[in-house]
Coordinates of C-alpha atoms in Angstrom, one line a residue:
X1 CA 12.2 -6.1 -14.7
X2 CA 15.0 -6.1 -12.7
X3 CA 15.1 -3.5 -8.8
X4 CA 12.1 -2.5 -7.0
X5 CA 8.7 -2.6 -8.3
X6 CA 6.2 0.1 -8.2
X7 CA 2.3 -0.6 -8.8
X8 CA 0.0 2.1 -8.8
X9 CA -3.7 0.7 -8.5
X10 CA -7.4 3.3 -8.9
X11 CA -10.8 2.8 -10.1
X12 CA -11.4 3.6 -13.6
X13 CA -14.8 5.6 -12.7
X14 CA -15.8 7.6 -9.5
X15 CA -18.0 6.6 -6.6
X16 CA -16.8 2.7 -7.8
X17 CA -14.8 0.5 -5.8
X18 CA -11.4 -1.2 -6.3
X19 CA -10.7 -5.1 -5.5
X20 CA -7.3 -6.2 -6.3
X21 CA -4.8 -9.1 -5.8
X22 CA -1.3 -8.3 -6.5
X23 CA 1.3 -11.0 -7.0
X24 CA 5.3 -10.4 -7.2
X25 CA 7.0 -13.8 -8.7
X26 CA 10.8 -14.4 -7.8
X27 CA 11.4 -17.0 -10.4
X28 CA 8.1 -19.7 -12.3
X29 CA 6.8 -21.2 -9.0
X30 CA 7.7 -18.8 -6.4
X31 CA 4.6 -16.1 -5.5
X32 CA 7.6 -14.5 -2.7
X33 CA 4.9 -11.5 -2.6
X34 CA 1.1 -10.9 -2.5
X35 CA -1.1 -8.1 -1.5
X36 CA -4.9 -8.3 -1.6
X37 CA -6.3 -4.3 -1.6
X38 CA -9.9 -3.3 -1.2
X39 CA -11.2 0.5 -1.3
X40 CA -14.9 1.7 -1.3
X41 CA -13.8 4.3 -3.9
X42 CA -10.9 2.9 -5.8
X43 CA -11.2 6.2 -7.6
X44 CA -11.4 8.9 -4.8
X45 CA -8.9 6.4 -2.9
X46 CA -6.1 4.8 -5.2
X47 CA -3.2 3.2 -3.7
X48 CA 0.6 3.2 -4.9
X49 CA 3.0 0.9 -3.3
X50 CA 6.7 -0.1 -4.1
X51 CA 7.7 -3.7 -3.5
X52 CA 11.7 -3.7 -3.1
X53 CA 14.0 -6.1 -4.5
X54 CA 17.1 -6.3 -2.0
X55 CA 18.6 -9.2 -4.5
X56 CA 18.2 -7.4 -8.3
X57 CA 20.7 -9.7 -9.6
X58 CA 19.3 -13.0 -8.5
X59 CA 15.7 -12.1 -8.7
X60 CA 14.0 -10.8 -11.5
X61 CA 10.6 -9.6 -11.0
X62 CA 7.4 -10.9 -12.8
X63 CA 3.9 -8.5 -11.1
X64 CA 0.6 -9.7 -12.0
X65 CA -2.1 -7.5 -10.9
X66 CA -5.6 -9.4 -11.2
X67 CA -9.2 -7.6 -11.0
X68 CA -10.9 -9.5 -8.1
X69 CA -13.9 -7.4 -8.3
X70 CA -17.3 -7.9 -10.8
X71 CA -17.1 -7.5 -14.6
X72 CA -19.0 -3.6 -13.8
X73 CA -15.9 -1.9 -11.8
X74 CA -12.9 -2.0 -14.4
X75 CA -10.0 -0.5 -12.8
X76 CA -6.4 1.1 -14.0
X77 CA -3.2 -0.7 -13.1
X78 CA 0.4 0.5 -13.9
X79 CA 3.2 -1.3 -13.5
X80 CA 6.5 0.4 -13.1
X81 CA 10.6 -0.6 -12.6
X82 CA 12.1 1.6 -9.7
X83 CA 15.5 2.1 -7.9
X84 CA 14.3 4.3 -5.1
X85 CA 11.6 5.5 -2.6
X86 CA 8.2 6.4 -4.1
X87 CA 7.1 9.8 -5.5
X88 CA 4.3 11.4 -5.0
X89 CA 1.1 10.0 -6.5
X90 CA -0.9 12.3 -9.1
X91 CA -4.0 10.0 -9.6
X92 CA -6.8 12.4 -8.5
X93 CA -7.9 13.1 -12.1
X94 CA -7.5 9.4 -13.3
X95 CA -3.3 10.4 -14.4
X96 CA -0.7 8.1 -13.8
X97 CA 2.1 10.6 -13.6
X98 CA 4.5 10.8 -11.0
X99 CA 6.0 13.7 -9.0
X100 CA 9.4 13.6 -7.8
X101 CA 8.6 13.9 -4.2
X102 CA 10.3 10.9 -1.6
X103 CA 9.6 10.7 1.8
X104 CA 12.8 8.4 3.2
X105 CA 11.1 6.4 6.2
X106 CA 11.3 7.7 10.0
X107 CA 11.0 6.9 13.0
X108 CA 10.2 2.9 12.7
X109 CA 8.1 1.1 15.4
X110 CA 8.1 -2.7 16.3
X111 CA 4.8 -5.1 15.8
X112 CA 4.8 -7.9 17.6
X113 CA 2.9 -10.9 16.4
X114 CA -0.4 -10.5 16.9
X115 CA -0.3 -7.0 17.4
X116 CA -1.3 -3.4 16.2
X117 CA 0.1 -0.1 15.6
X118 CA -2.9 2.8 15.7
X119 CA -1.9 5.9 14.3
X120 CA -5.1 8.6 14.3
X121 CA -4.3 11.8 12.0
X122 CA -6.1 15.0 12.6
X123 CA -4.4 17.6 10.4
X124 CA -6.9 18.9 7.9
X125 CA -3.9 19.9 5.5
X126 CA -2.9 16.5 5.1
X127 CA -3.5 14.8 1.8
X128 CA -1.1 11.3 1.9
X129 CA 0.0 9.0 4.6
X130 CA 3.0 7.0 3.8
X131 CA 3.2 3.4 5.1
X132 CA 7.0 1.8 5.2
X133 CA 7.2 -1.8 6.7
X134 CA 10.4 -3.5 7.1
X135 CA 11.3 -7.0 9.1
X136 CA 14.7 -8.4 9.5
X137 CA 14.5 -10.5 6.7
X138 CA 11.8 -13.0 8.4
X139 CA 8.3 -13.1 6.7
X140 CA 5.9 -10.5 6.7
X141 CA 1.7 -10.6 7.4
X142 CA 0.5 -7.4 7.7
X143 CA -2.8 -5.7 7.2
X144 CA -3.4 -1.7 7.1
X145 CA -6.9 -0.3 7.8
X146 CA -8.2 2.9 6.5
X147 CA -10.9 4.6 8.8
X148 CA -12.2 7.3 8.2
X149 CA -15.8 8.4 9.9
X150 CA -18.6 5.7 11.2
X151 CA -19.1 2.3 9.5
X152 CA -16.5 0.0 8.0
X153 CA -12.5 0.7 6.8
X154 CA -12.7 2.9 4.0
X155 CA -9.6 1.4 2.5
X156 CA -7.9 -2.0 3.6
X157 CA -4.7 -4.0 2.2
X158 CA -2.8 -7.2 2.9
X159 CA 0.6 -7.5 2.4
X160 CA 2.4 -10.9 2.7
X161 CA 6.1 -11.5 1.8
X162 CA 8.3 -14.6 2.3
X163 CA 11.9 -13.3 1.6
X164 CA 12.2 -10.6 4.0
X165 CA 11.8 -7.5 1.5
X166 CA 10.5 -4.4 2.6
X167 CA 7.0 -2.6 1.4
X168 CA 6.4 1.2 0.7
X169 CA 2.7 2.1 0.0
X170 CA 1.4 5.6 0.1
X171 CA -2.4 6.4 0.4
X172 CA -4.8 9.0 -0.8
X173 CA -6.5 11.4 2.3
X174 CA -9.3 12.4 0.1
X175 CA -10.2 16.6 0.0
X176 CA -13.1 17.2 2.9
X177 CA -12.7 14.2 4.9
X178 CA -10.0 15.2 6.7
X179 CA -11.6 18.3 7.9
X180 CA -14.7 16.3 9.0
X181 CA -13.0 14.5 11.5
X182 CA -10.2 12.5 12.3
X183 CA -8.5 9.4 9.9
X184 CA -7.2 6.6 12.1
X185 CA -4.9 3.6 10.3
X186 CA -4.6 0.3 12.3
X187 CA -1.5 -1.9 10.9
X188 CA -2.1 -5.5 12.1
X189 CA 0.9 -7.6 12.0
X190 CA -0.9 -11.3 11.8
X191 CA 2.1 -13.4 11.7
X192 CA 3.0 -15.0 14.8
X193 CA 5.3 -14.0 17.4
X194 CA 8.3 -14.9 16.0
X195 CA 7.5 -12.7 13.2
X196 CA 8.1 -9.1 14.5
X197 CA 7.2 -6.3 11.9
X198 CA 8.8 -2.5 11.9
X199 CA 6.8 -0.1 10.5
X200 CA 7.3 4.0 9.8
X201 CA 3.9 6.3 9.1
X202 CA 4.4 10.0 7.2
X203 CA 2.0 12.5 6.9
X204 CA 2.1 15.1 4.0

């Protein structure tokens, strides 16, 4: 469809994770966007993102979400057409429904090549974060880490664009682990240094 497009991604069953590869076509041999998303517990930790379309009526968007995980972890894709920020995400109890809830982006900060943005939230009533990344219409190679006690990320995502567009994603703090001690999100941007990244983190 024409606009922005929203893609909403979760495990079908608990305790089971979630390997995806997203890809956004701008016309039959053009992939302009990609992100490859990994979460320990697709189910307890879904992820909703919005890929904009800054050019609706020369692009029109084709999204193919693939399963890159074993035949054992199905998960739940939707795939929406949207013309603003993202809502809140209702995917808890394995719903796709949407709440009209937007958080317009704030307070953007500059990655440099090579570089990372640490943001470390210790609120215990705070159930999203929302992750906004914008460039100046050069390419985009970011990667956003989800830590949340010892051992590896909890949640991880690539996002790679090649016209410039911006990303919107908004994650899941699960219920308890916030609580137990702090969640820190890295965002990596691995382009080079002529590739400067802005990007905008929102608790709620």
């Amino acid at each position: 469809g024409d606009g922005s497009s929203d893609v909403l991604l979760q495990s079908q069953d608990p305790y089971t994770p979630l390997d995806a590869t997203v890809n956004i076509w701008n016309g039959p041999d053009n992939t302009a966007r990609k992100m490859k998303v990994y979460s320990e517990d697709g189910y307890l930790r879904p992820l909703r993102v919005n890929f904009k379309n800054y050019n609706p009526t020369l692009y029109s968007n084709t999204v193919d979400v693939q399963n890159s995980g074993p035949l054992e972890f199905p998960i739940t894709a939707d795939v929406q057409t949207s013309t603003g920020s993202l809502s809140e995400p209702q995917l808890r109890q394995g719903s796709m429904n949407m709440m009209d809830n937007s958080h317009p982006p704030q307070n953007y900060k500059s990655i440099q090549g090579k570089s990372i943005l640490t943001h470390t939230c210790t609120n215990p009533q705070v159930q999203h974060i929302q992750i906004d990344i914008e460039t100046d219409g050069m390419p985009c190679y970011a990667k956003v880490e989800v830590l949340q006690g010892p051992g590896e990320a909890r949640q991880k995502f690539k996002v790679y664009t090649d016209d410039g567009s911006g990303f919107q994603g908004i994650i899941d703090i699960p219920y308890g682990y916030a609580n137990c001690g702090s969640c820190t999100l890295i965002v990596t941007n691995e382009g080079p240094m002529e590739f400067p990244i802005k990007c905008a983190l929102q608790e709620f």
